[in-house]
Amino acid sequence: MKLYFALIFLIISGCTFTPNKEVENHHVGLWDLVADYCDETYELKADGTQIVISHPEVSIDKYTFKKYGDTEFYAWEYTVVEYNNKPSCNGTFDTHLGEQTLAYVKFKNNYTEMHIYSWPYEETHIGGYLRKRYTHK
C-alpha cells in the first residue's frame, strides 16, 4: 500500500508547472537607457554575456541574473572581460577590466522596463531605467 501512495505522489509531483524559457529569460534582449544624462545600450544574451555600449565606450561582460529570494527583485551581477579603454557617454573612464558590479533589478510594465537599485527592498531606483527594445529569439 505504501508503494502505491509513493507511486501516486511521484506521478503528481511530476506534473508540476514549469515556467517556459521566455518567462525565465525575460531579461534577455536589447535594452536602452532612458535618462537625460547619457545614451547607453545593453545587450543581454542567453549565454551569460552582455555588451554595453556607452559611446564611445564598449565593454563585454559575463553576467548572472537570478531571482532574489521571495521578492520582486533580481540580482544582476557582471564582470568586465573586454573593454576598449574609451570614455563613457558622459566623458568619464569609469569602467575597468575585471571590474565586478552587483545591482538589483525590478521589472515594470510587463517586463519591458528594468529599474535598477543599489540594494534590494529599496523604494527608489537609481537615476534612469532600461527599456526593452526587443527580445532575442
mmCIF file with all atom_site columns, C-alpha atoms in Angstrom:
data_model
loop_
_atom_site.group_PDB
_atom_site.id
_atom_site.type_symbol
_atom_site.label_atom_id
_atom_site.label_alt_id
_atom_site.label_comp_id
_atom_site.label_asym_id
_atom_site.label_entity_id
_atom_site.label_seq_id
_atom_site.pdbx_PDB_ins_code
_atom_site.Cartn_x
_atom_site.Cartn_y
_atom_site.Cartn_z
_atom_site.occupancy
_atom_site.B_iso_or_equiv
_atom_site.pdbx_formal_charge
_atom_site.auth_seq_id
_atom_site.auth_comp_id
_atom_site.auth_asym_id
_atom_site.auth_atom_id
_atom_site.pdbx_PDB_model_num
ATOM 1   C CA . MET A 1 1   ? 0.000  0.000  0.000   1.00 0.00 ? 1   MET A CA 1
ATOM 2   C CA . LYS A 1 2   ? 2.856  2.390  0.836   1.00 0.00 ? 2   LYS A CA 1
ATOM 3   C CA . LEU A 1 3   ? 4.359  1.712  -2.592  1.00 0.00 ? 3   LEU A CA 1
ATOM 4   C CA . TYR A 1 4   ? 1.034  2.627  -4.207  1.00 0.00 ? 4   TYR A CA 1
ATOM 5   C CA . PHE A 1 5   ? 0.916  6.029  -2.410  1.00 0.00 ? 5   PHE A CA 1
ATOM 6   C CA . ALA A 1 6   ? 4.567  6.677  -3.208  1.00 0.00 ? 6   ALA A CA 1
ATOM 7   C CA . LEU A 1 7   ? 3.901  5.997  -6.899  1.00 0.00 ? 7   LEU A CA 1
ATOM 8   C CA . ILE A 1 8   ? 0.882  8.349  -6.932  1.00 0.00 ? 8   ILE A CA 1
ATOM 9   C CA . PHE A 1 9   ? 2.938  11.055 -5.196  1.00 0.00 ? 9   PHE A CA 1
ATOM 10  C CA . LEU A 1 10  ? 5.728  10.722 -7.785  1.00 0.00 ? 10  LEU A CA 1
ATOM 11  C CA . ILE A 1 11  ? 3.259  10.940 -10.665 1.00 0.00 ? 11  ILE A CA 1
ATOM 12  C CA . ILE A 1 12  ? 1.531  14.022 -9.218  1.00 0.00 ? 12  ILE A CA 1
ATOM 13  C CA . SER A 1 13  ? 4.795  15.781 -8.353  1.00 0.00 ? 13  SER A CA 1
ATOM 14  C CA . GLY A 1 14  ? 5.998  15.175 -11.907 1.00 0.00 ? 14  GLY A CA 1
ATOM 15  C CA . CYS A 1 15  ? 3.022  17.181 -13.186 1.00 0.00 ? 15  CYS A CA 1
ATOM 16  C CA . THR A 1 16  ? 4.046  20.466 -11.591 1.00 0.00 ? 16  THR A CA 1
ATOM 17  C CA . PHE A 1 17  ? 4.155  23.705 -13.569 1.00 0.00 ? 17  PHE A CA 1
ATOM 18  C CA . THR A 1 18  ? 7.479  24.503 -15.216 1.00 0.00 ? 18  THR A CA 1
ATOM 19  C CA . PRO A 1 19  ? 7.876  28.082 -16.462 1.00 0.00 ? 19  PRO A CA 1
ATOM 20  C CA . ASN A 1 20  ? 8.736  28.445 -20.135 1.00 0.00 ? 20  ASN A CA 1
ATOM 21  C CA . LYS A 1 21  ? 12.105 29.820 -21.310 1.00 0.00 ? 21  LYS A CA 1
ATOM 22  C CA . GLU A 1 22  ? 10.627 33.160 -22.385 1.00 0.00 ? 22  GLU A CA 1
ATOM 23  C CA . VAL A 1 23  ? 9.493  33.896 -18.830 1.00 0.00 ? 23  VAL A CA 1
ATOM 24  C CA . GLU A 1 24  ? 12.736 32.629 -17.295 1.00 0.00 ? 24  GLU A CA 1
ATOM 25  C CA . ASN A 1 25  ? 14.815 34.779 -19.636 1.00 0.00 ? 25  ASN A CA 1
ATOM 26  C CA . HIS A 1 26  ? 12.752 37.982 -19.656 1.00 0.00 ? 26  HIS A CA 1
ATOM 27  C CA . HIS A 1 27  ? 15.965 39.965 -19.109 1.00 0.00 ? 27  HIS A CA 1
ATOM 28  C CA . VAL A 1 28  ? 17.476 38.673 -22.377 1.00 0.00 ? 28  VAL A CA 1
ATOM 29  C CA . GLY A 1 29  ? 17.347 41.176 -25.237 1.00 0.00 ? 29  GLY A CA 1
ATOM 30  C CA . LEU A 1 30  ? 18.358 44.664 -26.226 1.00 0.00 ? 30  LEU A CA 1
ATOM 31  C CA . TRP A 1 31  ? 17.769 47.413 -23.648 1.00 0.00 ? 31  TRP A CA 1
ATOM 32  C CA . ASP A 1 32  ? 18.141 51.192 -23.950 1.00 0.00 ? 32  ASP A CA 1
ATOM 33  C CA . LEU A 1 33  ? 18.874 53.524 -21.058 1.00 0.00 ? 33  LEU A CA 1
ATOM 34  C CA . VAL A 1 34  ? 16.108 56.070 -20.546 1.00 0.00 ? 34  VAL A CA 1
ATOM 35  C CA . ALA A 1 35  ? 17.853 59.061 -18.935 1.00 0.00 ? 35  ALA A CA 1
ATOM 36  C CA . ASP A 1 36  ? 18.651 62.685 -19.673 1.00 0.00 ? 36  ASP A CA 1
ATOM 37  C CA . TYR A 1 37  ? 22.348 62.311 -18.919 1.00 0.00 ? 37  TYR A CA 1
ATOM 38  C CA . CYS A 1 38  ? 23.530 59.554 -21.303 1.00 0.00 ? 38  CYS A CA 1
ATOM 39  C CA . ASP A 1 39  ? 22.665 57.172 -24.156 1.00 0.00 ? 39  ASP A CA 1
ATOM 40  C CA . GLU A 1 40  ? 23.555 53.565 -23.419 1.00 0.00 ? 40  GLU A CA 1
ATOM 41  C CA . THR A 1 41  ? 22.551 50.207 -24.860 1.00 0.00 ? 41  THR A CA 1
ATOM 42  C CA . TYR A 1 42  ? 22.721 46.887 -23.034 1.00 0.00 ? 42  TYR A CA 1
ATOM 43  C CA . GLU A 1 43  ? 22.529 43.643 -24.989 1.00 0.00 ? 43  GLU A CA 1
ATOM 44  C CA . LEU A 1 44  ? 21.961 40.741 -22.619 1.00 0.00 ? 44  LEU A CA 1
ATOM 45  C CA . LYS A 1 45  ? 22.387 37.365 -24.270 1.00 0.00 ? 45  LYS A CA 1
ATOM 46  C CA . ALA A 1 46  ? 21.060 33.999 -23.099 1.00 0.00 ? 46  ALA A CA 1
ATOM 47  C CA . ASP A 1 47  ? 24.620 32.600 -22.991 1.00 0.00 ? 47  ASP A CA 1
ATOM 48  C CA . GLY A 1 48  ? 25.501 34.831 -19.997 1.00 0.00 ? 48  GLY A CA 1
ATOM 49  C CA . THR A 1 49  ? 27.369 37.532 -21.917 1.00 0.00 ? 49  THR A CA 1
ATOM 50  C CA . GLN A 1 50  ? 26.372 41.146 -22.338 1.00 0.00 ? 50  GLN A CA 1
ATOM 51  C CA . ILE A 1 51  ? 27.597 44.023 -24.450 1.00 0.00 ? 51  ILE A CA 1
ATOM 52  C CA . VAL A 1 52  ? 27.334 47.532 -23.017 1.00 0.00 ? 52  VAL A CA 1
ATOM 53  C CA . ILE A 1 53  ? 27.680 50.464 -25.414 1.00 0.00 ? 53  ILE A CA 1
ATOM 54  C CA . SER A 1 54  ? 28.093 53.890 -23.850 1.00 0.00 ? 54  SER A CA 1
ATOM 55  C CA . HIS A 1 55  ? 29.506 55.547 -26.982 1.00 0.00 ? 55  HIS A CA 1
ATOM 56  C CA . PRO A 1 56  ? 32.411 55.570 -27.495 1.00 0.00 ? 56  PRO A CA 1
ATOM 57  C CA . GLU A 1 57  ? 32.937 53.094 -24.638 1.00 0.00 ? 57  GLU A CA 1
ATOM 58  C CA . VAL A 1 58  ? 32.178 49.415 -25.299 1.00 0.00 ? 58  VAL A CA 1
ATOM 59  C CA . SER A 1 59  ? 32.520 46.595 -22.788 1.00 0.00 ? 59  SER A CA 1
ATOM 60  C CA . ILE A 1 60  ? 31.806 42.886 -22.933 1.00 0.00 ? 60  ILE A CA 1
ATOM 61  C CA . ASP A 1 61  ? 30.823 41.299 -19.661 1.00 0.00 ? 61  ASP A CA 1
ATOM 62  C CA . LYS A 1 62  ? 29.971 37.905 -18.200 1.00 0.00 ? 62  LYS A CA 1
ATOM 63  C CA . TYR A 1 63  ? 26.805 38.105 -16.132 1.00 0.00 ? 63  TYR A CA 1
ATOM 64  C CA . THR A 1 64  ? 24.402 36.191 -13.938 1.00 0.00 ? 64  THR A CA 1
ATOM 65  C CA . PHE A 1 65  ? 20.783 37.170 -13.429 1.00 0.00 ? 65  PHE A CA 1
ATOM 66  C CA . LYS A 1 66  ? 18.899 35.443 -10.616 1.00 0.00 ? 66  LYS A CA 1
ATOM 67  C CA . LYS A 1 67  ? 15.694 35.901 -8.661  1.00 0.00 ? 67  LYS A CA 1
ATOM 68  C CA . TYR A 1 68  ? 16.482 37.428 -5.255  1.00 0.00 ? 68  TYR A CA 1
ATOM 69  C CA . GLY A 1 69  ? 14.674 35.341 -2.637  1.00 0.00 ? 69  GLY A CA 1
ATOM 70  C CA . ASP A 1 70  ? 10.906 35.693 -2.444  1.00 0.00 ? 70  ASP A CA 1
ATOM 71  C CA . THR A 1 71  ? 10.974 39.341 -3.538  1.00 0.00 ? 71  THR A CA 1
ATOM 72  C CA . GLU A 1 72  ? 10.254 41.174 -6.787  1.00 0.00 ? 72  GLU A CA 1
ATOM 73  C CA . PHE A 1 73  ? 13.988 41.840 -7.090  1.00 0.00 ? 73  PHE A CA 1
ATOM 74  C CA . TYR A 1 74  ? 16.567 40.120 -9.279  1.00 0.00 ? 74  TYR A CA 1
ATOM 75  C CA . ALA A 1 75  ? 20.305 40.173 -8.605  1.00 0.00 ? 75  ALA A CA 1
ATOM 76  C CA . TRP A 1 76  ? 22.257 41.226 -11.715 1.00 0.00 ? 76  TRP A CA 1
ATOM 77  C CA . GLU A 1 77  ? 25.974 40.604 -11.303 1.00 0.00 ? 77  GLU A CA 1
ATOM 78  C CA . TYR A 1 78  ? 28.519 41.137 -14.038 1.00 0.00 ? 78  TYR A CA 1
ATOM 79  C CA . THR A 1 79  ? 32.267 41.261 -14.605 1.00 0.00 ? 79  THR A CA 1
ATOM 80  C CA . VAL A 1 80  ? 34.007 43.201 -17.398 1.00 0.00 ? 80  VAL A CA 1
ATOM 81  C CA . VAL A 1 81  ? 36.003 40.747 -19.551 1.00 0.00 ? 81  VAL A CA 1
ATOM 82  C CA . GLU A 1 82  ? 36.770 43.026 -22.532 1.00 0.00 ? 82  GLU A CA 1
ATOM 83  C CA . TYR A 1 83  ? 36.957 46.808 -22.685 1.00 0.00 ? 83  TYR A CA 1
ATOM 84  C CA . ASN A 1 84  ? 38.001 49.281 -25.415 1.00 0.00 ? 84  ASN A CA 1
ATOM 85  C CA . ASN A 1 85  ? 39.504 51.817 -22.950 1.00 0.00 ? 85  ASN A CA 1
ATOM 86  C CA . LYS A 1 86  ? 37.397 54.727 -24.257 1.00 0.00 ? 86  LYS A CA 1
ATOM 87  C CA . PRO A 1 87  ? 35.396 57.214 -22.156 1.00 0.00 ? 87  PRO A CA 1
ATOM 88  C CA . SER A 1 88  ? 31.714 56.539 -21.477 1.00 0.00 ? 88  SER A CA 1
ATOM 89  C CA . CYS A 1 89  ? 28.937 58.706 -22.919 1.00 0.00 ? 89  CYS A CA 1
ATOM 90  C CA . ASN A 1 90  ? 29.385 61.181 -20.062 1.00 0.00 ? 90  ASN A CA 1
ATOM 91  C CA . GLY A 1 91  ? 33.126 61.522 -20.795 1.00 0.00 ? 91  GLY A CA 1
ATOM 92  C CA . THR A 1 92  ? 34.441 59.571 -17.808 1.00 0.00 ? 92  THR A CA 1
ATOM 93  C CA . PHE A 1 93  ? 36.607 56.445 -17.585 1.00 0.00 ? 93  PHE A CA 1
ATOM 94  C CA . ASP A 1 94  ? 34.522 54.516 -15.037 1.00 0.00 ? 94  ASP A CA 1
ATOM 95  C CA . THR A 1 95  ? 34.864 51.008 -16.497 1.00 0.00 ? 95  THR A CA 1
ATOM 96  C CA . HIS A 1 96  ? 37.888 48.802 -15.799 1.00 0.00 ? 96  HIS A CA 1
ATOM 97  C CA . LEU A 1 97  ? 38.873 45.333 -16.971 1.00 0.00 ? 97  LEU A CA 1
ATOM 98  C CA . GLY A 1 98  ? 37.898 42.791 -14.291 1.00 0.00 ? 98  GLY A CA 1
ATOM 99  C CA . GLU A 1 99  ? 35.517 45.213 -12.572 1.00 0.00 ? 99  GLU A CA 1
ATOM 100 C CA . GLN A 1 100 ? 32.601 43.473 -10.844 1.00 0.00 ? 100 GLN A CA 1
ATOM 101 C CA . THR A 1 101 ? 29.192 45.062 -10.412 1.00 0.00 ? 101 THR A CA 1
ATOM 102 C CA . LEU A 1 102 ? 26.162 43.901 -8.450  1.00 0.00 ? 102 LEU A CA 1
ATOM 103 C CA . ALA A 1 103 ? 22.823 45.643 -8.895  1.00 0.00 ? 103 ALA A CA 1
ATOM 104 C CA . TYR A 1 104 ? 19.264 44.722 -8.032  1.00 0.00 ? 104 TYR A CA 1
ATOM 105 C CA . VAL A 1 105 ? 16.550 44.948 -10.661 1.00 0.00 ? 105 VAL A CA 1
ATOM 106 C CA . LYS A 1 106 ? 12.790 45.155 -10.576 1.00 0.00 ? 106 LYS A CA 1
ATOM 107 C CA . PHE A 1 107 ? 10.715 44.763 -13.757 1.00 0.00 ? 107 PHE A CA 1
ATOM 108 C CA . LYS A 1 108 ? 7.807  47.055 -14.630 1.00 0.00 ? 108 LYS A CA 1
ATOM 109 C CA . ASN A 1 109 ? 5.216  47.271 -17.431 1.00 0.00 ? 109 ASN A CA 1
ATOM 110 C CA . ASN A 1 110 ? 5.054  43.593 -18.359 1.00 0.00 ? 110 ASN A CA 1
ATOM 111 C CA . TYR A 1 111 ? 8.853  43.106 -18.348 1.00 0.00 ? 111 TYR A CA 1
ATOM 112 C CA . THR A 1 112 ? 9.508  45.988 -20.782 1.00 0.00 ? 112 THR A CA 1
ATOM 113 C CA . GLU A 1 113 ? 11.204 48.225 -18.187 1.00 0.00 ? 113 GLU A CA 1
ATOM 114 C CA . MET A 1 114 ? 14.083 47.290 -15.909 1.00 0.00 ? 114 MET A CA 1
ATOM 115 C CA . HIS A 1 115 ? 14.528 49.573 -12.881 1.00 0.00 ? 115 HIS A CA 1
ATOM 116 C CA . ILE A 1 116 ? 17.919 49.328 -11.171 1.00 0.00 ? 116 ILE A CA 1
ATOM 117 C CA . TYR A 1 117 ? 18.533 49.604 -7.420  1.00 0.00 ? 117 TYR A CA 1
ATOM 118 C CA . SER A 1 118 ? 21.672 49.596 -5.296  1.00 0.00 ? 118 SER A CA 1
ATOM 119 C CA . TRP A 1 119 ? 20.086 47.303 -2.691  1.00 0.00 ? 119 TRP A CA 1
ATOM 120 C CA . PRO A 1 120 ? 17.057 45.037 -2.575  1.00 0.00 ? 120 PRO A CA 1
ATOM 121 C CA . TYR A 1 121 ? 13.984 46.378 -0.776  1.00 0.00 ? 121 TYR A CA 1
ATOM 122 C CA . GLU A 1 122 ? 14.746 49.986 -1.822  1.00 0.00 ? 122 GLU A CA 1
ATOM 123 C CA . GLU A 1 123 ? 11.816 52.180 -2.765  1.00 0.00 ? 123 GLU A CA 1
ATOM 124 C CA . THR A 1 124 ? 13.560 54.373 -5.371  1.00 0.00 ? 124 THR A CA 1
ATOM 125 C CA . HIS A 1 125 ? 15.589 53.156 -8.349  1.00 0.00 ? 125 HIS A CA 1
ATOM 126 C CA . ILE A 1 126 ? 18.920 54.650 -9.458  1.00 0.00 ? 126 ILE A CA 1
ATOM 127 C CA . GLY A 1 127 ? 18.632 57.504 -11.997 1.00 0.00 ? 127 GLY A CA 1
ATOM 128 C CA . GLY A 1 128 ? 17.202 56.355 -15.313 1.00 0.00 ? 128 GLY A CA 1
ATOM 129 C CA . TYR A 1 129 ? 15.914 52.916 -16.198 1.00 0.00 ? 129 TYR A CA 1
ATOM 130 C CA . LEU A 1 130 ? 16.273 50.445 -19.069 1.00 0.00 ? 130 LEU A CA 1
ATOM 131 C CA . ARG A 1 131 ? 13.539 49.996 -21.696 1.00 0.00 ? 131 ARG A CA 1
ATOM 132 C CA . LYS A 1 132 ? 13.438 46.824 -23.760 1.00 0.00 ? 132 LYS A CA 1
ATOM 133 C CA . ARG A 1 133 ? 13.881 47.359 -27.490 1.00 0.00 ? 133 ARG A CA 1
ATOM 134 C CA . TYR A 1 134 ? 13.486 43.689 -28.456 1.00 0.00 ? 134 TYR A CA 1
ATOM 135 C CA . THR A 1 135 ? 13.959 40.141 -27.239 1.00 0.00 ? 135 THR A CA 1
ATOM 136 C CA . HIS A 1 136 ? 16.468 37.724 -28.781 1.00 0.00 ? 136 HIS A CA 1
ATOM 137 C CA . LYS A 1 137 ? 14.923 34.580 -30.175 1.00 0.00 ? 137 LYS A CA 1
#
